[in-house]
Short mmCIF file of C-alpha atoms and ligand atoms in Angstrom, two decimals:
data_model
loop_
_atom_site.label_atom_id
_atom_site.label_comp_id
_atom_site.label_asym_id
_atom_site.label_seq_id
_atom_site.Cartn_x
_atom_site.Cartn_y
_atom_site.Cartn_z
CA MET K 26 5.67 10.58 20.33
CA ASN K 27 9.03 12.31 20.23
CA ASP K 28 11.57 12.24 17.40
CA GLN K 29 13.64 9.56 19.08
CA ASP K 30 10.65 7.21 19.50
CA ILE K 31 9.73 7.40 15.84
CA GLU K 32 13.30 6.91 14.72
CA ASN K 33 13.71 3.96 17.10
CA ASN K 34 10.43 2.40 15.98
CA LEU K 35 11.44 2.76 12.34
CA ARG K 36 14.80 1.10 13.01
CA THR K 37 13.14 -1.71 14.96
CA VAL K 38 10.50 -2.44 12.32
CA GLN K 39 13.00 -2.16 9.47
CA ALA K 40 15.32 -4.59 11.27
CA ALA K 41 12.41 -7.01 11.74
CA VAL K 42 11.60 -6.73 8.03
CA VAL K 43 15.19 -7.59 7.11
CA GLN K 44 15.29 -10.50 9.57
CA ALA K 45 11.97 -11.92 8.32
CA ALA K 46 13.23 -11.73 4.73
CA LYS K 47 16.48 -13.48 5.62
CA ASP K 48 14.60 -16.16 7.59
CA ALA K 49 12.56 -16.80 4.44
CA ALA K 50 15.71 -16.89 2.28
CA ARG K 51 14.55 -13.76 0.50
CA ASP K 52 16.45 -10.62 -0.46
CA PRO K 53 15.60 -7.95 2.16
CA GLU K 54 15.84 -5.33 -0.58
CA ALA K 55 12.81 -6.94 -2.20
CA VAL K 56 10.55 -5.87 0.68
CA THR K 57 9.44 -2.23 0.95
CA LEU K 58 8.33 -0.95 4.33
CA VAL K 59 5.42 1.41 3.67
CA ALA K 60 4.99 3.58 6.78
CA VAL K 61 1.26 4.22 7.16
CA SER K 62 0.90 7.81 8.37
CA LYS K 63 -2.90 8.17 8.20
CA THR K 64 -4.35 10.47 10.90
CA LYS K 65 -0.82 11.57 11.86
CA PRO K 66 0.05 15.27 11.57
CA THR K 67 2.66 16.66 9.23
CA GLU K 68 5.14 17.25 12.08
CA THR K 69 5.09 13.57 12.96
CA ILE K 70 5.63 12.49 9.36
CA HIS K 71 8.44 15.01 9.08
CA LYS K 72 10.28 13.16 11.85
CA ALA K 73 10.17 9.92 9.89
CA LEU K 74 11.40 11.74 6.77
CA LEU K 75 14.27 13.29 8.74
CA ALA K 76 15.13 9.81 9.98
CA GLY K 77 15.60 8.86 6.33
CA HIS K 78 12.40 6.98 5.61
CA ARG K 79 10.89 7.55 2.14
CA SER K 80 7.91 5.20 1.62
CA PHE K 81 4.58 6.20 3.11
CA GLY K 82 0.94 5.16 2.87
CA GLU K 83 -2.25 7.16 3.34
CA ASN K 84 -5.85 5.95 3.17
CA ARG K 85 -7.75 9.23 2.70
CA VAL K 86 -7.42 11.36 -0.42
CA GLN K 87 -8.53 14.63 1.17
CA GLU K 88 -6.19 14.25 4.15
CA SER K 89 -3.31 13.41 1.80
CA LEU K 90 -3.93 16.52 -0.29
CA GLU K 91 -3.68 18.61 2.86
CA LYS K 92 -0.52 16.99 4.23
CA TRP K 93 1.63 15.76 1.37
CA PRO K 94 2.29 18.40 -1.30
CA ALA K 95 4.54 20.39 1.07
CA LEU K 96 6.24 17.25 2.42
CA LYS K 97 6.95 16.00 -1.09
CA ASP K 98 8.36 19.38 -2.08
CA ALA K 99 10.77 19.11 0.84
CA PHE K 100 11.59 15.42 0.21
CA PRO K 101 11.08 14.86 -3.53
CA ASP K 102 12.33 11.26 -3.52
CA THR K 103 9.40 10.19 -1.31
CA GLN K 104 7.14 7.41 -2.59
CA LEU K 105 3.52 7.89 -1.56
CA HIS K 106 1.07 4.96 -1.68
CA LEU K 107 -2.71 5.30 -1.71
CA ILE K 108 -4.02 2.42 0.42
CA GLY K 109 -7.62 3.58 0.86
CA PRO K 110 -10.64 3.93 -1.42
CA LEU K 111 -10.44 6.07 -4.55
CA GLN K 112 -13.59 7.71 -5.93
CA THR K 113 -13.51 8.38 -9.65
CA ASN K 114 -14.16 12.11 -9.12
CA LYS K 115 -10.88 12.30 -7.13
CA ILE K 116 -8.66 10.72 -9.78
CA LYS K 117 -7.37 14.03 -11.10
CA ASP K 118 -6.39 15.06 -7.55
CA VAL K 119 -4.39 11.91 -6.83
CA LEU K 120 -2.51 11.29 -10.08
CA GLY K 121 0.14 13.95 -9.51
CA LEU K 122 0.54 13.20 -5.81
CA PHE K 123 0.60 9.42 -5.35
CA ASP K 124 3.36 7.25 -6.79
CA VAL K 125 1.43 4.03 -6.21
CA ILE K 126 -2.32 3.37 -6.16
CA GLN K 127 -2.93 0.12 -4.28
CA THR K 128 -6.72 0.10 -4.36
CA VAL K 129 -7.81 -0.45 -7.97
CA ASP K 130 -10.88 -2.67 -7.56
CA ARG K 131 -13.58 -1.99 -10.18
CA ILE K 132 -13.78 -1.56 -13.91
CA LYS K 133 -15.19 1.97 -13.87
CA LEU K 134 -12.23 3.10 -11.76
CA ALA K 135 -9.75 1.25 -13.98
CA THR K 136 -11.20 2.80 -17.13
CA LYS K 137 -11.21 6.32 -15.74
CA LEU K 138 -7.70 5.91 -14.34
CA ALA K 139 -6.49 4.85 -17.78
CA ASP K 140 -8.13 7.89 -19.40
CA ALA K 141 -6.66 10.26 -16.80
CA MET K 142 -3.19 8.70 -17.14
CA ALA K 143 -3.31 9.24 -20.89
CA ALA K 144 -4.46 12.83 -20.44
CA THR K 145 -1.91 13.81 -17.76
CA GLY K 146 1.11 11.62 -18.47
CA HIS K 147 1.21 10.62 -14.79
CA ARG K 148 1.35 6.83 -14.55
CA PRO K 149 1.53 5.73 -10.91
CA ASP K 150 2.10 2.02 -10.34
CA CYS K 151 -1.15 0.18 -9.67
CA PHE K 152 -2.02 -2.68 -7.35
CA ILE K 153 -5.35 -4.46 -7.52
CA GLN K 154 -7.11 -4.84 -4.20
CA VAL K 155 -8.57 -8.30 -3.63
CA ASN K 156 -11.25 -8.86 -0.99
CA THR K 157 -9.78 -12.22 0.03
CA GLY K 158 -12.19 -12.58 2.96
CA GLU K 159 -15.22 -11.79 0.75
CA GLU K 160 -16.40 -9.30 3.38
CA PRO K 161 -19.42 -7.32 2.13
CA GLN K 162 -18.31 -4.07 3.78
CA LYS K 163 -14.79 -4.26 2.41
CA ALA K 164 -13.45 -2.95 -0.89
CA GLY K 165 -11.68 -5.16 -3.38
CA VAL K 166 -12.50 -7.51 -6.22
CA LEU K 167 -13.73 -10.96 -5.16
CA PRO K 168 -11.21 -13.80 -5.57
CA ALA K 169 -13.44 -15.51 -8.15
CA ASP K 170 -13.48 -12.36 -10.27
CA ALA K 171 -9.82 -11.47 -9.82
CA ASP K 172 -8.33 -13.15 -12.91
CA ALA K 173 -10.81 -11.51 -15.31
CA PHE K 174 -10.44 -8.14 -13.61
CA ILE K 175 -6.64 -8.29 -13.74
CA ARG K 176 -6.80 -9.12 -17.47
CA ALA K 177 -9.16 -6.19 -18.07
CA CYS K 178 -6.83 -3.79 -16.22
CA VAL K 179 -3.72 -5.03 -18.02
CA ASP K 180 -5.03 -5.83 -21.51
CA ASP K 181 -7.97 -3.49 -22.03
CA CYS K 182 -6.95 -0.50 -19.89
CA ALA K 183 -3.16 -0.89 -20.19
CA LEU K 184 -2.74 0.11 -16.56
CA PRO K 185 0.76 -0.31 -15.07
CA VAL K 186 -0.36 -3.17 -12.78
CA ARG K 187 2.49 -4.27 -10.51
CA GLY K 188 0.73 -6.53 -8.05
CA LEU K 189 -2.10 -7.28 -5.66
CA MET K 190 -3.10 -5.95 -2.25
CA CYS K 191 -5.30 -7.40 0.50
CA ILE K 192 -6.56 -6.53 3.98
CA PRO K 193 -7.47 -9.84 5.68
CA PRO K 194 -10.51 -10.03 7.99
CA ALA K 195 -9.53 -8.96 11.51
CA ASP K 196 -10.75 -12.20 13.10
CA GLU K 197 -9.17 -14.74 10.74
CA GLU K 198 -5.75 -16.30 10.39
CA PRO K 199 -4.03 -13.85 8.05
CA VAL K 200 -1.67 -16.35 6.44
CA LEU K 201 -4.58 -18.10 4.68
CA HIS K 202 -5.28 -14.77 2.99
CA PHE K 203 -1.62 -14.13 2.24
CA ALA K 204 -1.38 -17.55 0.58
CA LEU K 205 -4.53 -16.91 -1.47
CA LEU K 206 -3.26 -13.51 -2.64
CA ARG K 207 0.12 -15.02 -3.55
CA GLU K 208 -1.56 -17.74 -5.61
CA ILE K 209 -3.76 -15.27 -7.53
CA ALA K 210 -0.68 -13.13 -8.26
CA ARG K 211 1.37 -16.14 -9.36
CA ARG K 212 -1.17 -17.44 -11.85
CA ASN K 213 -1.51 -13.94 -13.31
CA GLY K 214 2.20 -13.31 -13.62
CA LEU K 215 2.28 -10.42 -11.11
CA SER K 216 5.27 -9.98 -8.82
CA GLY K 217 4.04 -7.37 -6.31
CA LEU K 218 2.27 -8.40 -3.10
CA SER K 219 1.12 -5.70 -0.68
CA MET K 220 0.11 -7.52 2.49
CA GLY K 221 0.93 -7.49 6.19
CA MET K 222 0.39 -4.75 8.79
CA SER K 223 1.81 -4.04 12.27
CA ASP K 224 0.62 -7.34 13.77
CA ASP K 225 1.48 -9.69 10.95
CA PHE K 226 4.07 -8.18 8.60
CA GLU K 227 6.67 -10.83 9.41
CA ALA K 228 4.27 -13.63 8.49
CA ALA K 229 3.38 -11.74 5.30
CA ILE K 230 7.07 -11.57 4.35
CA ARG K 231 7.33 -15.34 4.79
CA PHE K 232 4.45 -15.61 2.29
CA GLY K 233 6.16 -13.35 -0.22
CA ALA K 234 5.06 -9.79 0.60
CA THR K 235 6.96 -7.17 -1.43
CA HIS K 236 5.23 -4.30 0.40
CA VAL K 237 4.25 -4.33 4.07
CA ARG K 238 2.01 -1.52 5.33
CA VAL K 239 2.89 -0.70 8.92
CA GLY K 240 1.25 2.13 10.87
CA SER K 241 0.89 1.81 14.63
CA ALA K 242 4.17 -0.07 15.18
CA ILE K 243 5.96 3.01 13.82
CA PHE K 244 3.78 5.98 14.73
CA GLY K 245 1.99 4.65 17.81
CA ALA K 246 -1.70 4.01 18.37
CA ARG K 247 -4.22 6.04 16.42
C1 LIG R 328 -4.25 1.60 8.67
C2 LIG R 328 -3.85 0.64 7.60
C3 LIG R 328 -2.68 -0.13 7.72
C4 LIG R 328 -1.75 -0.07 8.92
O1 LIG R 328 -2.34 -0.67 10.03
P1 LIG R 328 -1.50 -0.88 11.40
O2 LIG R 328 -2.21 -1.99 12.06
O3 LIG R 328 -1.57 0.41 12.14
O4 LIG R 328 -0.11 -1.24 11.02
C5 LIG R 328 -2.36 -0.98 6.68
N1 LIG R 328 -3.12 -1.07 5.57
C6 LIG R 328 -4.25 -0.34 5.42
C7 LIG R 328 -5.04 -0.49 4.17
C8 LIG R 328 -4.64 0.54 6.42
O5 LIG R 328 -5.77 1.26 6.25
#
């Protein structure tokens, strides 16, 4: 994809985000477009940065460590979101690089994140991933366990928990999952909702998404 395509795609998706927010009588500023740049090379991401975009998501720690330190040096106001699994032995690698960790989903990870935050002073915002579809192969805390897990992260670990994140099952109506995530966030007093991807971000915004994670609609097919 050339520079112009990426810039045009960004403008188109950003305009759709604003329109969806307005249609839902929401403030467009309250929705962050996280451009998911996984598998895309540094040169491609650079084009989006030059076009003025500053929020990005990656799902692999190792790939992020290869691509992002130089990009963040060049564009220090960039916000980088981890949207894929985090192993506890990688925590020290991610704390200085990611601004938001969207995939907190088990107590061992929460505890070790809290220890590493205290040791390093880096305190990236955290989202708790909820496996709304209860899919065995998918990460995330089960809906029935979500309230207790959120309390443990906030009260026992003192993590800076900002909201919840979900990845609905590919073959189900996503809005049922968006509604479930919104309800779990509401009853736990959390305002952040990371939900919605290329195919369904407008619906997610209608259901209250504060962060939509859009990859292929911006960067093309992977
Ligand atoms: C890849 C990915 C996305 C973006 O998916 P698209 O369909 O390309 O927009 C969003 N969220 C997560 C967790 C992902 O891994």
